[in-house]
Amino acid sequence: MIETQLSELAAATEARIAAVTTAEELEAIRVEVLGRKGRLAEVSKDMGKLSPEQRGVVGKLLNAAKQTLETALTARKTAFDEAALSARLEREWLDLTAPAAGAGLGSLHPLTQIQAEIEDLFVSLGFTVLDGPEVETEFNNFDALNIPPDHPARDMQDTFWLSNGHLLRTHTSPVQVRGMKKLGPPLRMIAPGRVFRNEEVDASHEHTFYQLEGMMVDKDVSVAHLIYFMKTLLSAIFKRDVTVRLRPGYFPFVEPGFELDIQCLICQGAGCPVCKQSGWVELLPCGLVHPNVLRLGGIDPEEYSGFAFGLGLTRLVMMRYAIDDIRQLQGGDLRFLTQFAF
Ligand code: PHE
């Protein structure tokens, strides 16, 4: 009885072992039949009930079945292991004789390059380069720049407010406030940095862009100084003499305030699509520092005067390289960025 059961079990198991397609299935069969609580273990448990001579016969059969099955299992297992190994070798194959890929050299972002150029220029003109935080107080970003809470000019710049009452600076002008307090008069400073506005993003608007603030405070600083420095700046950037003009422009922190335009470098003033046929490109808001701003910065406006400007670095880069979509600048696309490697 028990003998037939055993040989049937052995035969059936052998057939199953031959049929498995994965190492997992194979292991499941091993546990089921040969495991500590498997079918063969059950049979040997029941052997106690047999007569001594039956026990001898069944014992031999049991051992033979075990051996056959173990041999079959091991053979299949080895086959699976070898297949897995050769698949891995195939995957991890390395051609050690192939030429090395070489280390790709990175490059400076065009904004970084232009910023460094302008910093060098202003340092050579006696200016200090200052850094300010991107998270600012409402006071430094607005009030100290002569923009009180109910002032309509607050709506000119859509602000990202933080839940603690601070904000992401909407311009680099708050560094004027920090600079006046840190350096005291007379002073010459520039402050490049990232600014933020809650704008709908499109080809010409970004929520994050770069400005470079400039400020000079001394005795008898006038519009003539402002024009001189701005012409020097723009000629250095565009590597040629540029023609500029001033138009009135309104910013609460300067009086008088100007929009400085340069004659279009593409058409030399004749009119083209870039300057919208006007011959001029608006580039640089600036003006003489408002007396209230000097006062709030701890400087006596009776004794000192100054000029300030806010250069749009992002706009400048776009002009210089004729980039027509502002989103390229922060897109991180290497096909764009590697064009500026030198
Ligand atoms: N802060 C102004 C802006 O971002 C620019 C500016 C700076 C104007 C300094 C005048 C003087 O719009």
Coordinates of C-alpha atoms and ligand atoms in Angstrom, one line a residue:
M1 CA 0.0 0.0 0.0
I2 CA 2.4 2.6 1.3
E3 CA 4.9 1.4 -1.2
T4 CA 2.7 2.2 -4.2
Q5 CA 1.9 5.6 -2.7
L6 CA 5.5 6.4 -2.3
S7 CA 6.5 5.4 -5.8
E8 CA 3.5 7.4 -7.2
L9 CA 4.5 10.4 -5.2
A10 CA 8.1 10.1 -6.4
A11 CA 7.1 9.7 -10.1
A12 CA 4.6 12.6 -9.9
T13 CA 7.2 14.9 -8.2
E14 CA 9.8 14.0 -10.8
A15 CA 7.4 15.0 -13.5
R16 CA 6.7 18.3 -11.8
I17 CA 10.4 19.0 -11.3
A18 CA 10.9 18.5 -15.0
A19 CA 8.1 20.8 -15.9
V20 CA 8.9 23.9 -13.7
T21 CA 9.9 27.1 -15.4
T22 CA 11.2 29.2 -12.6
A23 CA 13.6 28.7 -9.6
E24 CA 10.8 29.8 -7.3
E25 CA 8.4 27.1 -8.5
L26 CA 11.2 24.6 -8.0
E27 CA 11.8 25.7 -4.4
A28 CA 8.1 25.5 -3.7
I29 CA 8.1 21.8 -4.7
R30 CA 11.2 21.1 -2.6
V31 CA 9.5 22.5 0.5
E32 CA 6.3 20.7 -0.2
V33 CA 7.8 17.2 -0.8
L34 CA 11.3 17.2 0.8
G35 CA 10.9 19.9 3.4
R36 CA 11.0 19.2 7.2
K37 CA 7.2 19.1 7.2
G38 CA 6.9 17.8 3.7
R39 CA 5.1 14.8 2.2
L40 CA 8.2 12.4 2.6
A41 CA 8.6 13.5 6.2
E42 CA 5.0 12.6 6.9
V43 CA 5.6 9.1 5.4
S44 CA 8.6 8.5 7.7
K45 CA 6.5 9.7 10.7
D46 CA 4.0 7.0 9.9
M47 CA 6.6 4.3 9.7
G48 CA 6.4 3.7 13.5
K49 CA 3.1 2.0 12.9
L50 CA 4.6 -0.6 10.6
S51 CA 5.9 -4.0 11.4
P52 CA 9.7 -4.2 11.6
E53 CA 10.2 -5.9 8.2
Q54 CA 7.7 -3.6 6.4
R55 CA 9.6 -0.8 8.0
G56 CA 12.9 -2.1 6.4
V57 CA 11.3 -2.2 3.0
V58 CA 9.6 1.2 3.2
G59 CA 12.7 2.8 4.7
K60 CA 14.8 1.7 1.7
L61 CA 12.2 2.9 -0.7
L62 CA 11.9 6.2 1.1
N63 CA 15.6 6.8 1.0
A64 CA 15.7 5.9 -2.7
A65 CA 12.8 8.3 -3.5
K66 CA 14.5 11.1 -1.5
Q67 CA 17.8 10.6 -3.4
T68 CA 16.2 10.5 -6.8
L69 CA 14.2 13.6 -6.1
E70 CA 17.1 15.5 -4.5
T71 CA 19.3 14.7 -7.5
A72 CA 16.6 15.9 -9.9
L73 CA 16.1 19.1 -7.8
T74 CA 19.8 19.9 -7.7
A75 CA 20.1 19.4 -11.4
R76 CA 17.3 21.8 -12.2
K77 CA 18.5 24.2 -9.6
T78 CA 22.0 24.3 -11.1
A79 CA 20.5 24.9 -14.6
F80 CA 18.5 27.9 -13.2
D81 CA 21.5 29.3 -11.4
E82 CA 23.7 29.0 -14.6
A83 CA 21.0 30.7 -16.7
A84 CA 20.7 33.6 -14.2
L85 CA 24.5 34.0 -14.1
S86 CA 24.9 34.1 -17.8
A87 CA 22.0 36.6 -18.0
R88 CA 23.8 38.8 -15.5
L89 CA 27.1 38.5 -17.4
E90 CA 25.2 39.6 -20.5
R91 CA 23.8 42.6 -18.7
E92 CA 27.0 43.6 -16.9
W93 CA 29.3 43.1 -19.8
L94 CA 32.0 45.7 -20.1
D95 CA 34.3 46.4 -23.0
L96 CA 37.5 47.2 -21.2
T97 CA 39.2 48.0 -24.5
A98 CA 36.6 50.8 -25.4
P99 CA 38.0 54.3 -25.3
A100 CA 37.1 56.3 -22.1
A101 CA 34.1 58.6 -22.4
G102 CA 36.1 61.6 -21.1
A103 CA 34.9 64.0 -18.4
G104 CA 32.5 66.6 -19.9
L105 CA 33.5 70.1 -18.8
G106 CA 30.7 72.1 -17.3
S107 CA 30.3 75.8 -18.1
L108 CA 29.1 79.0 -16.4
H109 CA 25.5 80.0 -16.9
P110 CA 25.3 83.1 -19.2
L111 CA 23.7 85.0 -16.2
T112 CA 26.7 84.1 -14.0
Q113 CA 29.1 85.2 -16.8
I114 CA 27.4 88.6 -17.3
Q115 CA 27.2 89.1 -13.5
A116 CA 30.9 88.5 -13.1
E117 CA 31.7 90.9 -15.9
I118 CA 29.6 93.7 -14.4
E119 CA 31.0 93.0 -10.9
D120 CA 34.6 93.3 -12.2
L121 CA 33.7 96.6 -13.9
F122 CA 32.1 98.1 -10.8
V123 CA 34.8 96.9 -8.5
S124 CA 37.3 98.7 -10.7
L125 CA 35.2 101.9 -10.3
G126 CA 35.4 101.6 -6.5
F127 CA 32.0 99.9 -5.8
T128 CA 31.5 97.2 -3.1
V129 CA 29.6 94.1 -4.1
L130 CA 26.8 93.3 -1.5
D131 CA 24.6 90.3 -1.1
G132 CA 21.1 90.4 0.5
P133 CA 18.6 87.8 1.5
E134 CA 16.0 86.5 -0.8
V135 CA 13.5 86.4 2.0
E136 CA 13.0 90.0 3.1
T137 CA 11.0 92.0 5.6
E138 CA 8.1 94.0 4.3
F139 CA 9.9 97.1 5.7
N140 CA 13.0 96.7 3.6
N141 CA 11.2 95.7 0.4
F142 CA 8.6 98.4 0.6
D143 CA 8.4 100.9 3.5
A144 CA 12.0 101.9 3.6
L145 CA 11.9 102.5 -0.1
N146 CA 9.1 105.1 0.3
I147 CA 6.3 102.7 -0.4
P148 CA 4.0 102.8 2.6
P149 CA 1.3 100.0 3.0
D150 CA -1.5 101.9 1.3
H151 CA 0.7 103.1 -1.6
P152 CA -0.6 102.1 -5.1
A153 CA 3.0 101.2 -6.2
R154 CA 2.7 98.0 -4.1
D155 CA 0.5 96.7 -6.8
M156 CA 3.1 97.3 -9.4
Q157 CA 4.9 94.2 -8.2
D158 CA 2.9 91.1 -7.5
T159 CA 4.4 89.8 -4.3
F160 CA 4.8 86.3 -2.9
W161 CA 3.9 86.8 0.8
L162 CA 5.1 84.2 3.4
S163 CA 2.8 83.1 6.2
N164 CA 5.1 84.7 8.8
G165 CA 4.5 88.2 7.3
H166 CA 7.9 88.3 5.4
L167 CA 8.1 88.1 1.6
L168 CA 10.2 87.0 -1.3
R169 CA 11.9 90.2 -2.4
T170 CA 10.3 91.6 -5.5
H171 CA 13.5 93.5 -6.5
T172 CA 17.1 94.0 -5.3
S173 CA 16.3 97.5 -4.0
P174 CA 16.0 96.3 -0.4
V175 CA 19.8 95.8 -0.5
Q176 CA 20.0 99.7 -0.9
V177 CA 18.5 99.9 2.6
R178 CA 20.9 97.3 4.0
G179 CA 23.9 98.9 2.2
M180 CA 23.2 102.4 3.5
K181 CA 23.1 101.1 7.1
K182 CA 26.1 98.8 6.6
L183 CA 28.4 101.2 4.8
G184 CA 27.2 104.7 5.7
P185 CA 27.9 107.7 3.4
P186 CA 29.8 108.2 1.1
L187 CA 29.1 104.8 -0.5
R188 CA 29.2 102.9 -3.8
M189 CA 27.6 99.5 -4.0
I190 CA 26.1 97.0 -6.3
A191 CA 23.9 94.0 -5.4
P192 CA 23.2 91.3 -7.9
G193 CA 20.6 88.7 -7.0
R194 CA 17.5 86.7 -7.6
V195 CA 14.1 88.3 -7.3
F196 CA 10.5 86.9 -7.3
R197 CA 7.2 88.1 -8.6
N198 CA 3.9 86.3 -8.6
E199 CA 3.5 86.4 -12.4
E200 CA 1.9 84.1 -14.9
V201 CA 4.9 82.5 -16.7
D202 CA 5.2 83.0 -20.5
A203 CA 7.9 83.7 -23.1
S204 CA 8.7 87.1 -21.6
H205 CA 7.6 86.7 -17.9
E206 CA 9.1 84.5 -15.2
H207 CA 8.3 84.3 -11.5
T208 CA 12.0 84.2 -10.8
F209 CA 14.6 86.4 -12.4
Y210 CA 17.8 88.3 -11.8
Q211 CA 18.5 92.0 -11.2
L212 CA 21.6 94.0 -10.4
E213 CA 21.1 96.9 -8.1
G214 CA 23.5 99.9 -8.0
M215 CA 23.7 102.8 -5.6
M216 CA 26.1 105.7 -5.2
V217 CA 25.8 108.2 -2.4
D218 CA 28.1 111.2 -2.0
K219 CA 28.1 115.0 -1.8
D220 CA 26.6 116.6 -4.9
V221 CA 25.9 113.4 -6.8
S222 CA 23.7 114.4 -9.8
V223 CA 22.0 113.1 -13.0
A224 CA 25.3 113.7 -14.8
H225 CA 27.1 111.1 -12.6
L226 CA 24.2 108.7 -13.2
I227 CA 24.5 109.1 -17.0
Y228 CA 28.2 108.7 -16.9
F229 CA 28.1 105.4 -15.0
M230 CA 25.3 104.0 -17.0
K231 CA 27.0 104.8 -20.3
T232 CA 30.2 103.2 -19.0
L233 CA 28.3 100.2 -17.9
L234 CA 26.5 99.6 -21.1
S235 CA 29.5 100.3 -23.4
A236 CA 31.4 97.7 -21.4
I237 CA 28.6 95.1 -21.7
F238 CA 28.0 95.6 -25.4
K239 CA 31.6 96.2 -26.2
R240 CA 30.9 99.4 -28.2
D241 CA 29.9 103.0 -27.6
V242 CA 26.1 103.1 -27.0
T243 CA 23.7 106.0 -27.3
V244 CA 21.4 106.4 -24.4
R245 CA 18.4 108.6 -23.6
L246 CA 16.5 109.2 -20.4
R247 CA 12.7 109.3 -20.2
P248 CA 10.8 110.1 -17.0
G249 CA 9.9 107.0 -15.1
Y250 CA 8.0 106.6 -11.9
F251 CA 9.5 104.7 -8.9
P252 CA 8.6 105.9 -5.4
F253 CA 12.2 105.5 -4.2
V254 CA 13.8 107.9 -6.8
E255 CA 13.1 111.5 -7.6
P256 CA 13.5 112.3 -10.4
G257 CA 13.0 108.8 -11.8
F258 CA 14.0 107.6 -15.3
E259 CA 13.7 104.9 -17.7
L260 CA 17.1 104.7 -19.5
D261 CA 16.8 103.5 -23.1
I262 CA 19.6 102.5 -25.4
Q263 CA 19.5 103.0 -29.1
C264 CA 18.7 99.6 -30.7
L265 CA 21.9 97.7 -31.4
I266 CA 20.4 95.7 -34.1
C267 CA 19.1 98.4 -36.4
Q268 CA 21.2 101.4 -35.0
G269 CA 18.0 103.3 -34.4
A270 CA 16.4 102.8 -37.8
G271 CA 13.6 100.7 -36.4
C272 CA 13.2 96.8 -36.4
P273 CA 11.1 94.1 -34.8
V274 CA 13.4 93.9 -31.7
C275 CA 12.8 97.6 -30.8
K276 CA 9.2 97.4 -32.1
Q277 CA 10.2 100.0 -34.8
S278 CA 11.0 102.7 -32.2
G279 CA 14.7 102.6 -32.5
W280 CA 15.1 102.4 -28.7
V281 CA 15.1 99.6 -26.2
E282 CA 14.1 100.1 -22.6
L283 CA 16.8 98.7 -20.4
L284 CA 17.5 100.4 -17.1
P285 CA 15.2 102.0 -14.6
C286 CA 17.1 104.5 -12.5
G287 CA 17.0 107.9 -10.8
L288 CA 18.3 110.1 -7.9
V289 CA 17.6 108.5 -4.5
H290 CA 14.5 110.0 -2.9
P291 CA 15.3 112.0 0.3
N292 CA 12.9 109.8 2.3
V293 CA 14.9 106.7 1.3
L294 CA 18.2 108.4 2.4
R295 CA 16.7 109.4 5.7
L296 CA 15.3 105.9 6.4
G297 CA 18.7 104.6 5.6
G298 CA 20.3 106.9 8.2
I299 CA 21.7 109.4 5.8
D300 CA 21.1 113.1 5.9
P301 CA 19.5 114.2 2.6
E302 CA 20.6 117.8 3.2
E303 CA 24.2 116.7 3.1
Y304 CA 24.2 113.8 0.7
S305 CA 22.6 112.8 -2.6
G306 CA 22.8 109.7 -4.7
F307 CA 21.7 107.8 -7.7
A308 CA 20.4 104.2 -7.9
F309 CA 19.6 101.9 -10.8
G310 CA 18.1 98.4 -11.2
L311 CA 19.5 96.6 -14.1
G312 CA 17.5 93.6 -15.3
L313 CA 20.2 91.0 -15.7
T314 CA 17.9 88.4 -17.2
R315 CA 16.7 90.9 -19.8
L316 CA 20.3 91.9 -20.6
V317 CA 21.3 88.3 -21.2
M318 CA 18.4 87.9 -23.5
M319 CA 19.4 91.0 -25.5
R320 CA 23.0 90.1 -25.7
Y321 CA 22.4 86.6 -27.1
A322 CA 19.0 87.3 -28.8
I323 CA 17.2 84.8 -26.7
D324 CA 13.5 85.1 -27.3
D325 CA 12.1 82.9 -24.5
I326 CA 12.9 83.8 -20.9
R327 CA 12.0 80.2 -19.8
Q328 CA 15.1 78.9 -21.4
L329 CA 17.3 80.6 -18.8
Q330 CA 16.1 78.4 -15.9
G331 CA 15.0 75.4 -17.9
G332 CA 18.2 73.5 -17.2
D333 CA 18.3 72.2 -20.8
L334 CA 21.9 71.2 -21.5
R335 CA 21.4 71.8 -25.2
F336 CA 20.7 75.4 -24.4
L337 CA 23.4 75.8 -21.7
T338 CA 26.3 74.2 -23.5
Q339 CA 26.1 77.0 -26.2
F340 CA 27.6 79.4 -23.6
A341 CA 30.7 77.3 -22.8
F342 CA 33.9 79.0 -23.6
Ligands
PHE1 N1 13.5 98.2 -8.2 C1 13.0 98.7 -9.4 C2 12.3 97.5 -10.1 O1 12.6 96.4 -9.9 C3 14.0 99.2 -10.4 C4 14.8 100.4 -9.9 C5 15.9 100.3 -9.1 C6 14.3 101.7 -10.3 C7 16.6 101.5 -8.7 C8 15.0 102.8 -9.9 C9 16.1 102.7 -9.1 O2 11.3 97.7 -10.8

